Tab-separated table of C-alpha atoms in Angstrom:
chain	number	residue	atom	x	y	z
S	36	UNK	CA	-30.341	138.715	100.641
S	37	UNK	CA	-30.644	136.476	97.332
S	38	UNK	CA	-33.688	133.727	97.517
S	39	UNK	CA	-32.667	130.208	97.531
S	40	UNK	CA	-32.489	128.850	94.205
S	41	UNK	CA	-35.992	126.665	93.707
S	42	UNK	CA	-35.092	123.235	92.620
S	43	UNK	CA	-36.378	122.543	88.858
S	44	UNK	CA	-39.800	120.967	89.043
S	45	UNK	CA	-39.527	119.933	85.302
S	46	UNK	CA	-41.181	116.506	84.999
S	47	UNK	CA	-43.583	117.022	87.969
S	48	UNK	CA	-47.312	117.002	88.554
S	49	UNK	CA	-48.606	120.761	89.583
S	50	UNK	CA	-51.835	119.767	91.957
S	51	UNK	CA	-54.339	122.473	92.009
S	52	UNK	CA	-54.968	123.337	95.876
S	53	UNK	CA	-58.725	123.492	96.787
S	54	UNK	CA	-58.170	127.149	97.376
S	55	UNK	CA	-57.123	127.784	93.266
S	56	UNK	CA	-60.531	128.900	91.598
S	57	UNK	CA	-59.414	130.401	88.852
S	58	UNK	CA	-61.181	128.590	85.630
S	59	UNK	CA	-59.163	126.108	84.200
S	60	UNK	CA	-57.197	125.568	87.012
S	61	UNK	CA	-59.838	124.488	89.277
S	62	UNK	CA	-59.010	120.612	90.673
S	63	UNK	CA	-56.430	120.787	88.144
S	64	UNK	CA	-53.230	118.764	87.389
S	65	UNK	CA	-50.866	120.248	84.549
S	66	UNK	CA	-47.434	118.750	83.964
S	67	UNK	CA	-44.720	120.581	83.914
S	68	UNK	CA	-42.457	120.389	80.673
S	69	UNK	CA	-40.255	123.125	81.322
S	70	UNK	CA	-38.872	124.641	84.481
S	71	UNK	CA	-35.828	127.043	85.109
S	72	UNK	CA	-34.647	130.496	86.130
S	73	UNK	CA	-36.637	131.901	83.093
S	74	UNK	CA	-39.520	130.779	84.017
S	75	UNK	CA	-41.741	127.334	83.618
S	76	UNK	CA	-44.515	125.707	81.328
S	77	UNK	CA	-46.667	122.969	81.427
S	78	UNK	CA	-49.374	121.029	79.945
S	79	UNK	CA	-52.912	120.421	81.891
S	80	UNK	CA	-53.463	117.273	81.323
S	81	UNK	CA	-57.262	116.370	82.897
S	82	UNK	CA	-59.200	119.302	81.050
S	83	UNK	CA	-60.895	117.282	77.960
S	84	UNK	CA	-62.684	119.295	75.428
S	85	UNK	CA	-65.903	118.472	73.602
S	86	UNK	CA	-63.794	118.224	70.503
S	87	UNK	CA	-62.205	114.932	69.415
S	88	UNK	CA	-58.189	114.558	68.025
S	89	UNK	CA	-60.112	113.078	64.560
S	90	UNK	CA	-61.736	116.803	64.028
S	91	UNK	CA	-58.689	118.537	65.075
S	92	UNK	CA	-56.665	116.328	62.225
S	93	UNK	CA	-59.842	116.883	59.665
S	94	UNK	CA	-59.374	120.874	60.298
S	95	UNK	CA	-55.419	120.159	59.056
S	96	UNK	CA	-56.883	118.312	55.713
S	97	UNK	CA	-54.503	115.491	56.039
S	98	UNK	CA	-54.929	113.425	52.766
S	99	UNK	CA	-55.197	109.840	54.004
S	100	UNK	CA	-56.307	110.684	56.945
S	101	UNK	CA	-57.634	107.295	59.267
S	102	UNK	CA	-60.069	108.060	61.522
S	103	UNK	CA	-59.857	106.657	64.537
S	104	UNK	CA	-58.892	108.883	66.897
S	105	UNK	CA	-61.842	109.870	69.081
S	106	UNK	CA	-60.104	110.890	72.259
S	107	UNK	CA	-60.208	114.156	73.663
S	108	UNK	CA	-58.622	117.646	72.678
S	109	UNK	CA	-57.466	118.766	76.035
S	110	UNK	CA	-57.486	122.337	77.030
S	111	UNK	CA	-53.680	122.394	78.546
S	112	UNK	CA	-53.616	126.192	79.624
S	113	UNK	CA	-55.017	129.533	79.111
S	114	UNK	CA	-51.340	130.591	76.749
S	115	UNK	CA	-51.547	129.900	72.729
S	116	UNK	CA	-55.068	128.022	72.617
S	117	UNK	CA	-54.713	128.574	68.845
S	118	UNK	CA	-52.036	126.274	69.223
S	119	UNK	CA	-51.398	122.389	69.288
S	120	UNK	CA	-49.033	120.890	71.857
S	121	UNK	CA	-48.546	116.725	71.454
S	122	UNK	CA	-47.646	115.334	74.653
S	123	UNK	CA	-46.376	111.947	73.772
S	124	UNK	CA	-43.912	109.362	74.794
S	125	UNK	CA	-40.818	109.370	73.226
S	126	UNK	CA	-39.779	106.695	70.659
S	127	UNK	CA	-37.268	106.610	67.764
S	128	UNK	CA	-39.081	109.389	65.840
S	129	UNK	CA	-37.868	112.572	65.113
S	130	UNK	CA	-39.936	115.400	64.902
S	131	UNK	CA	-39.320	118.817	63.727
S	132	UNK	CA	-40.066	120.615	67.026
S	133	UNK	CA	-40.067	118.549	70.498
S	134	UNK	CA	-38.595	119.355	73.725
S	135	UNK	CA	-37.298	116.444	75.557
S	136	UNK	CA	-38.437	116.225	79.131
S	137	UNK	CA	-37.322	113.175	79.920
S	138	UNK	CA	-35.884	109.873	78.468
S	139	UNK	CA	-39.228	108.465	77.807
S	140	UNK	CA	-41.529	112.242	77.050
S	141	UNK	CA	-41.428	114.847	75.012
S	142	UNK	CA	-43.711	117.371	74.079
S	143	UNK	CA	-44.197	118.504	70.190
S	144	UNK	CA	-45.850	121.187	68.485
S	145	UNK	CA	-44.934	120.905	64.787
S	146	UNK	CA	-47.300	119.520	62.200
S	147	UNK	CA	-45.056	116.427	61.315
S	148	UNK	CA	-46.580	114.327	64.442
S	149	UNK	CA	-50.184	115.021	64.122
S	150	UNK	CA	-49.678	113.917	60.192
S	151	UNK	CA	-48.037	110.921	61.790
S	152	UNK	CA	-50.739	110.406	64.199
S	153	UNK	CA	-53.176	111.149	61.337
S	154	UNK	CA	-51.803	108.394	59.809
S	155	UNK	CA	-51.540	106.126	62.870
S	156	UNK	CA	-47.989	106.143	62.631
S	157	UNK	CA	-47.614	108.638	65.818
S	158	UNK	CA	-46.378	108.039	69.288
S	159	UNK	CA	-47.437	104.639	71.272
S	160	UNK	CA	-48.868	106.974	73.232
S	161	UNK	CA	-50.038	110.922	73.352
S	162	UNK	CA	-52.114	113.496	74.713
S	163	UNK	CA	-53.070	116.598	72.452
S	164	UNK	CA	-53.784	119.566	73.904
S	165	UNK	CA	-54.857	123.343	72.753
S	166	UNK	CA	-52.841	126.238	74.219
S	167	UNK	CA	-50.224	125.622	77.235
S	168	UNK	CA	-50.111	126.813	81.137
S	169	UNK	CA	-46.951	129.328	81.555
S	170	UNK	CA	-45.292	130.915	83.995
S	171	UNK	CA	-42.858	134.118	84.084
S	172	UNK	CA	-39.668	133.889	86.438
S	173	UNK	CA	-39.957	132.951	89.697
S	174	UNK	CA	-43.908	133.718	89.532
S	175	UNK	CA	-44.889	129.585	89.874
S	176	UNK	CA	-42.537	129.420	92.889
S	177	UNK	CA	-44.436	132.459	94.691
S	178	UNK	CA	-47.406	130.503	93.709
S	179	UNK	CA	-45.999	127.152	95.431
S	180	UNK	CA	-45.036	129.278	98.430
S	181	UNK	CA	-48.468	130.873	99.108
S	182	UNK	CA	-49.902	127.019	98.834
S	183	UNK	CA	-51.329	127.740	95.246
S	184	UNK	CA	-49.905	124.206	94.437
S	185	UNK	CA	-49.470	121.183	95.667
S	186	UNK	CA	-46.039	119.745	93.332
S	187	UNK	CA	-45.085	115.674	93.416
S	188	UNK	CA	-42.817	114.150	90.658
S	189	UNK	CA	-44.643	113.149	87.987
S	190	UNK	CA	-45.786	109.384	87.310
S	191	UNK	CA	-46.416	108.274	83.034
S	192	UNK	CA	-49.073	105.728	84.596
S	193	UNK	CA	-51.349	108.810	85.609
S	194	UNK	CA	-49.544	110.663	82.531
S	195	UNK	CA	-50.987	108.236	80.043
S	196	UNK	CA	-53.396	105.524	81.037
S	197	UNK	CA	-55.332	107.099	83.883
S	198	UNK	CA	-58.916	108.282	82.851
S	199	UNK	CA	-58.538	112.152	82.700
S	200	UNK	CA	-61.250	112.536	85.581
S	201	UNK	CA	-59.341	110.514	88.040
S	202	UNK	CA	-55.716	111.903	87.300
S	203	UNK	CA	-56.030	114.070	90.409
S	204	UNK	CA	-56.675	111.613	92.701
S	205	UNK	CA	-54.584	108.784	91.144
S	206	UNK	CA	-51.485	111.379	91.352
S	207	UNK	CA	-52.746	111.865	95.185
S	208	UNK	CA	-52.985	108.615	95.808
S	209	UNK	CA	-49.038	107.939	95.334
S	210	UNK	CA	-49.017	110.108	98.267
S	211	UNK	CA	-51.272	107.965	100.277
S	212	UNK	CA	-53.754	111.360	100.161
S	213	UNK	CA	-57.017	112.210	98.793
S	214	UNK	CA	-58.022	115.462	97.357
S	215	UNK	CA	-60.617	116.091	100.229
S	216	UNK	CA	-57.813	116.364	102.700
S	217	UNK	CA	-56.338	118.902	100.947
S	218	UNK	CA	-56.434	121.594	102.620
S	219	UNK	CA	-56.146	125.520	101.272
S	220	UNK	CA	-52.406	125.623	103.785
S	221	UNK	CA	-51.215	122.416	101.958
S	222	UNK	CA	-48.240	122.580	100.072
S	223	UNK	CA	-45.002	121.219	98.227
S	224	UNK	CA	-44.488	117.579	98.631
């Protein structure tokens, strides 16, 4: 018998369930950028690093450079943490390699935005992160099944603006939950 077909979770929050211990995705919440038959990626987004977007752009040696970009350098997943992944609301830029996820977000990875950004001519809005969370076909929807994640469409409020330490609980919160009622049978929502 063929399984169901999983409805794409692309655009959603990924909740870490209180029985996920596994490092980085510990009380986690990664959103998910990507999501098909092939398989589905994401970007944790409330796992800042001691390292600020300013020294990240100084590494580059951007001539010009402005600093005054001390947020945090987020560690979005345990794949490519060489790399740079620019979560960022969408605007009427064009950059030389995004992936639309919505209307309003995209995700970038080539050098063109953090020269922008650099230069504070970037995105309104962004989150910068080192390496990505991925998942091979059909492996993040036996990890839904066996309660491994709680999954709730995503908000840009708690994308954006909410403090990373209280993304969790502000994503909860649009289900009228907290994360101590979370249990380890909880599930998709």
């Amino acid at each position: 018998m063929k399984p169901t077909a999983f409805p794409s979770l692309k655009n959603h929050f990924l909740i870490a369930l209180p029985g996920l211990r596994d490092g980085i995705f510990t009380h986690s919440i990664t959103y998910l950028c990507e999501h098909d038959d092939q398989g589905a990626m994401g970007i944790v987004i409330n796992r800042p690093t001691d390292m600020e977007v300013d020294e990240i752009l100084e590494q580059l040696d951007i001539d010009g450079q402005i600093f005054e970009h001390p947020e945090p350098v987020f560690a979005g997943g345990p794949v490519h943490t060489d790399r740079g992944f620019v979560l960022h609301r969408r605007d009427h830029q064009k950059w030389d390699a995004s992936i639309e996820v919505t209307d309003t977000v995209a995700l970038t990875t080539s050098l063109d935005i953090l020269e922008a950004i650099a230069h504070n001519l970037g995105p309104s809005q962004c989150l910068i992160a080192l390496g990505y969370a991925g998942w091979d076909a059909g492996q993040l929807e036996e990890e839904i099944q066996s309660n491994t994640w709680l999954t709730l469409p995503a908000d840009e409020e708690v994308l954006f603006n909410v403090p990373s330490d209280k993304k969790v609980d502000a994503a909860l919160a649009m289900l009228g939950i907290t994360f101590s009622q979370l249990g380890s049978d909880s599930g998709h929502a």
